[in-house]
Short mmCIF file of C-alpha atoms in Angstrom, two decimals:
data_model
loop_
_atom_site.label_atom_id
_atom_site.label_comp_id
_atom_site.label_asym_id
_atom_site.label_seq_id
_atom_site.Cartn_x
_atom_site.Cartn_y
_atom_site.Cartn_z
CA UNK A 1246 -22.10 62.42 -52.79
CA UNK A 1247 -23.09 62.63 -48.88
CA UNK A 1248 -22.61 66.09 -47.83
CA UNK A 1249 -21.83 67.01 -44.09
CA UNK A 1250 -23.81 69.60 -42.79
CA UNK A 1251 -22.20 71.37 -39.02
CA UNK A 1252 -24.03 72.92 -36.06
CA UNK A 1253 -23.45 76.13 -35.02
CA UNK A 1254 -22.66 74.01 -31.67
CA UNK A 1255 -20.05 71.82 -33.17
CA UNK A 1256 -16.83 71.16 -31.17
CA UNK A 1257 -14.88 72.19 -34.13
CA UNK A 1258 -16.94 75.39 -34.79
CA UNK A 1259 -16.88 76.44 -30.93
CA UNK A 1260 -12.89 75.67 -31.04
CA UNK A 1261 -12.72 78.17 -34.16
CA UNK A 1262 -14.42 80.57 -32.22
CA UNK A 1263 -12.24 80.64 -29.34
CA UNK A 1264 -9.05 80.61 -31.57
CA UNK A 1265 -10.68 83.33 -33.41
CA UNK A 1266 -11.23 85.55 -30.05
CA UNK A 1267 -7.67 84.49 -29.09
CA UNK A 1268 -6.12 85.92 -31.93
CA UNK A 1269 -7.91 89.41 -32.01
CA UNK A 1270 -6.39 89.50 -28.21
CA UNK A 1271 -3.05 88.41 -29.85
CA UNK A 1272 -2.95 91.12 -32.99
CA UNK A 1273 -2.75 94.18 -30.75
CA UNK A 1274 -0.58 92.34 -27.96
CA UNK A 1275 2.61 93.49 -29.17
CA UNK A 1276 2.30 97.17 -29.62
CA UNK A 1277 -0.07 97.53 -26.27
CA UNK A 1278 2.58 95.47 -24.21
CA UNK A 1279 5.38 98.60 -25.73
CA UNK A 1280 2.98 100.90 -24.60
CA UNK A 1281 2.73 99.32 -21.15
CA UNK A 1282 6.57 99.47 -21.36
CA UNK A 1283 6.70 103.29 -22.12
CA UNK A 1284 4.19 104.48 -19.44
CA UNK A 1285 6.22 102.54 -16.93
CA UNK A 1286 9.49 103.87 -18.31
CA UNK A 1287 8.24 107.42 -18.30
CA UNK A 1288 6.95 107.28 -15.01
CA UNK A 1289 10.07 105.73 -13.42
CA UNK A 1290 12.44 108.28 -11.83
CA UNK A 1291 15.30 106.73 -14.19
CA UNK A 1292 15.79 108.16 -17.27
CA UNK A 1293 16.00 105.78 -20.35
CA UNK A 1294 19.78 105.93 -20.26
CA UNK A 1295 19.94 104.62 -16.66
CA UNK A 1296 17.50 102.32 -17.53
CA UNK A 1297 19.99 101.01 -20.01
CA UNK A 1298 22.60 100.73 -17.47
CA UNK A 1299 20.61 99.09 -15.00
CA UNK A 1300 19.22 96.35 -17.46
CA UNK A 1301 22.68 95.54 -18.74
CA UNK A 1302 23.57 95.56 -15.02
CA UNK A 1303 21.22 92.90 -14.10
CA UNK A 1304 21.97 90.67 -17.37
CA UNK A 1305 25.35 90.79 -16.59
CA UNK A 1306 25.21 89.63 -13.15
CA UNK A 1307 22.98 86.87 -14.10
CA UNK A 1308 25.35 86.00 -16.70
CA UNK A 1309 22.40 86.29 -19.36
CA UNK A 1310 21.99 88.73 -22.77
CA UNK A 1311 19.05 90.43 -23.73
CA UNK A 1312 19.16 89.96 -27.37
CA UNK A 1313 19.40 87.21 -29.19
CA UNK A 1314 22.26 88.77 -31.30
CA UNK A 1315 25.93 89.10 -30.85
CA UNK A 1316 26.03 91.80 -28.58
CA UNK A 1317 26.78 91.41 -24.57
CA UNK A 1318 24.59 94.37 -23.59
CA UNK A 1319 21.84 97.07 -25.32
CA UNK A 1320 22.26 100.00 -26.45
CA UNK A 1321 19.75 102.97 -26.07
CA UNK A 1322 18.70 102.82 -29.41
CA UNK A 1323 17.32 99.23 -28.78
CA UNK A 1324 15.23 100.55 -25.49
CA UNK A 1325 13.65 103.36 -27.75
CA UNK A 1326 12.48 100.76 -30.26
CA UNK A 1327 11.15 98.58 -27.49
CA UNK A 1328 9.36 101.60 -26.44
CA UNK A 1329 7.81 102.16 -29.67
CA UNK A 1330 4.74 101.20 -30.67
CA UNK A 1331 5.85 101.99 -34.25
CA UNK A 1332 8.79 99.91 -34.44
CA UNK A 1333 6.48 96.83 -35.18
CA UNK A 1334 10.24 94.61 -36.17
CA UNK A 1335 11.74 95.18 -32.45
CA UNK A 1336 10.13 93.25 -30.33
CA UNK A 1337 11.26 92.58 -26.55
CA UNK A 1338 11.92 89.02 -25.71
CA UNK A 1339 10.31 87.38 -22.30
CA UNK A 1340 13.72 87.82 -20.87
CA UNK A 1341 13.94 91.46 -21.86
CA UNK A 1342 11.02 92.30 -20.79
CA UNK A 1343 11.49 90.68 -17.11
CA UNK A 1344 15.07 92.59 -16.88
CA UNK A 1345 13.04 95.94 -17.77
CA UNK A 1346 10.62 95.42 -14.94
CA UNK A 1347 12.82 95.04 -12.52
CA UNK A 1348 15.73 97.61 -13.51
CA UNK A 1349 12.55 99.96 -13.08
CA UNK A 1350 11.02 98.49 -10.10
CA UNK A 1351 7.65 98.30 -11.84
CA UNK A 1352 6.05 95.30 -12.93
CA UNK A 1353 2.48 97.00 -14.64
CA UNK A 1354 3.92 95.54 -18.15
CA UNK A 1355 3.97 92.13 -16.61
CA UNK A 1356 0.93 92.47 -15.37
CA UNK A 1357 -0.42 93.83 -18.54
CA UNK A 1358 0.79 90.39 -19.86
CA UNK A 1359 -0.90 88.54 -17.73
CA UNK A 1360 -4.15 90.14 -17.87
CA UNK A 1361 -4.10 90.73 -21.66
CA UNK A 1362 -3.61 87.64 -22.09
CA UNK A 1363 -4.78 85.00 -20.01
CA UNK A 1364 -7.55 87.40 -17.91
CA UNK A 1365 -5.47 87.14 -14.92
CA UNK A 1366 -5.93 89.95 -12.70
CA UNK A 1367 -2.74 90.53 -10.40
CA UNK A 1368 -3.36 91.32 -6.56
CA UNK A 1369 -1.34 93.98 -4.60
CA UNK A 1370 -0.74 92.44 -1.20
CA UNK A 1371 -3.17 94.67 0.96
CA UNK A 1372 -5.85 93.23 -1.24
CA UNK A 1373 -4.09 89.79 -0.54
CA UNK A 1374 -4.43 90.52 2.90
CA UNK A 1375 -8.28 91.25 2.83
CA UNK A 1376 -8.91 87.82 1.24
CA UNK A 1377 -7.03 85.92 3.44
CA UNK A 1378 -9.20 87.50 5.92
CA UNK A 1379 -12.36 87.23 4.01
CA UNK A 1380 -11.46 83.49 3.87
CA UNK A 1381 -11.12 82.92 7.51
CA UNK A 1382 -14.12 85.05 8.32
CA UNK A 1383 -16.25 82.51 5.50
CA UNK A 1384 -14.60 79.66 7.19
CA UNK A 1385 -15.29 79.98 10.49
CA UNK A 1386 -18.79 81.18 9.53
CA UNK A 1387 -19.13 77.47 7.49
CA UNK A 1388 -17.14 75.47 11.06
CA UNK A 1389 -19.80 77.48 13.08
CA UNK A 1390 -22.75 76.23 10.58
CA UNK A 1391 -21.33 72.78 10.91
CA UNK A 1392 -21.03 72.72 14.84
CA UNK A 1393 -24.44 73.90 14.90
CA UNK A 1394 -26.17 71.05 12.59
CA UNK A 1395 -24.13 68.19 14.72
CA UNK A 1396 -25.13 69.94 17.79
CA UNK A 1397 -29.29 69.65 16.41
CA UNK A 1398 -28.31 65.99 15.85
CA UNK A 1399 -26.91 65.12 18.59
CA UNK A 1400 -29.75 67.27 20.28
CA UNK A 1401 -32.32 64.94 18.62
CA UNK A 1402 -30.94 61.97 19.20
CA UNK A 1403 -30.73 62.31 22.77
CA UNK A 1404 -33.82 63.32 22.60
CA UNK A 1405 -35.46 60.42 20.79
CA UNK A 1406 -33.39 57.86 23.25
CA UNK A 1407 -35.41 59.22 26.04
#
């Protein structure tokens, strides 16, 4: 009987790992992307009935429904349980929680998605701005660097023709 005996640095062992850290991330996802959901709703100016309104709005004019049932629109009811962390069984859909974002103007539970999830950190654009401008100050420092290495070549070899 030939026994197999695995390294702690094993592909398979290292891929277990990861899935393992992936799914911690994943358990709490759920219930911290409805909290994301109800700090954005509470600090929006609309209350949760306009909210309604406006998602069913939106859905409408982009001819799409935000449950998977029967029903054309939501009811109140259905944004309350979307906003509860408790309510474990009602659970947004992507499109949902799009439509919420932008009936609110606020895309933090987006954002929360995408940095819960993936570790990508979202960017408002004045911060956009000062990297573009960090980038062109780098580059022009690297063009300069480069200008002045040919210039010491050219320099030398000039000077070794003489």
């Amino acid at each position: 009987m030939q026994t197999t005996h695995l390294s702690l640095f094993d592909d398979d062992n290292k891929r277990a790992e990861a899935r393992s850290r992936k799914a911690m991330r994943a358990a709490g996802f759920v219930s911290a992307l409805k909290g994301a959901m109800f700090r954005a709703a509470k600090s929006s100016p609309l209350s949760r009935d306009q909210i309604v309104d406006e998602m069913n709005a939106l859905a409408a004019a982009a001819g799409r429904r935000l449950t998977q049932g029967r029903a054309k629109c939501i009811a109140r009811d259905t944004l309350d349980k979307w906003l509860s962390s408790e309510e474990a069984e009602h659970v947004p859909g992507m499109y949902a929680v799009h439509i919420f974002c932008l009936a609110i103007d606020d895309p933090s539970p987006l954002c929360f998605w995408l940095e819960s999830g993936f570790g990508i950190q979202t960017a408002e654009p004045e911060t956009l701005k000062l990297a573009e401008f960090a980038r062109g100050v780098l580059e022009h420092k690297l063009r300069t660097k480069r200008q002045r290495r040919l210039e010491e070549e050219l320099m030398s070899n000039l000077e070794g023709t003489r």
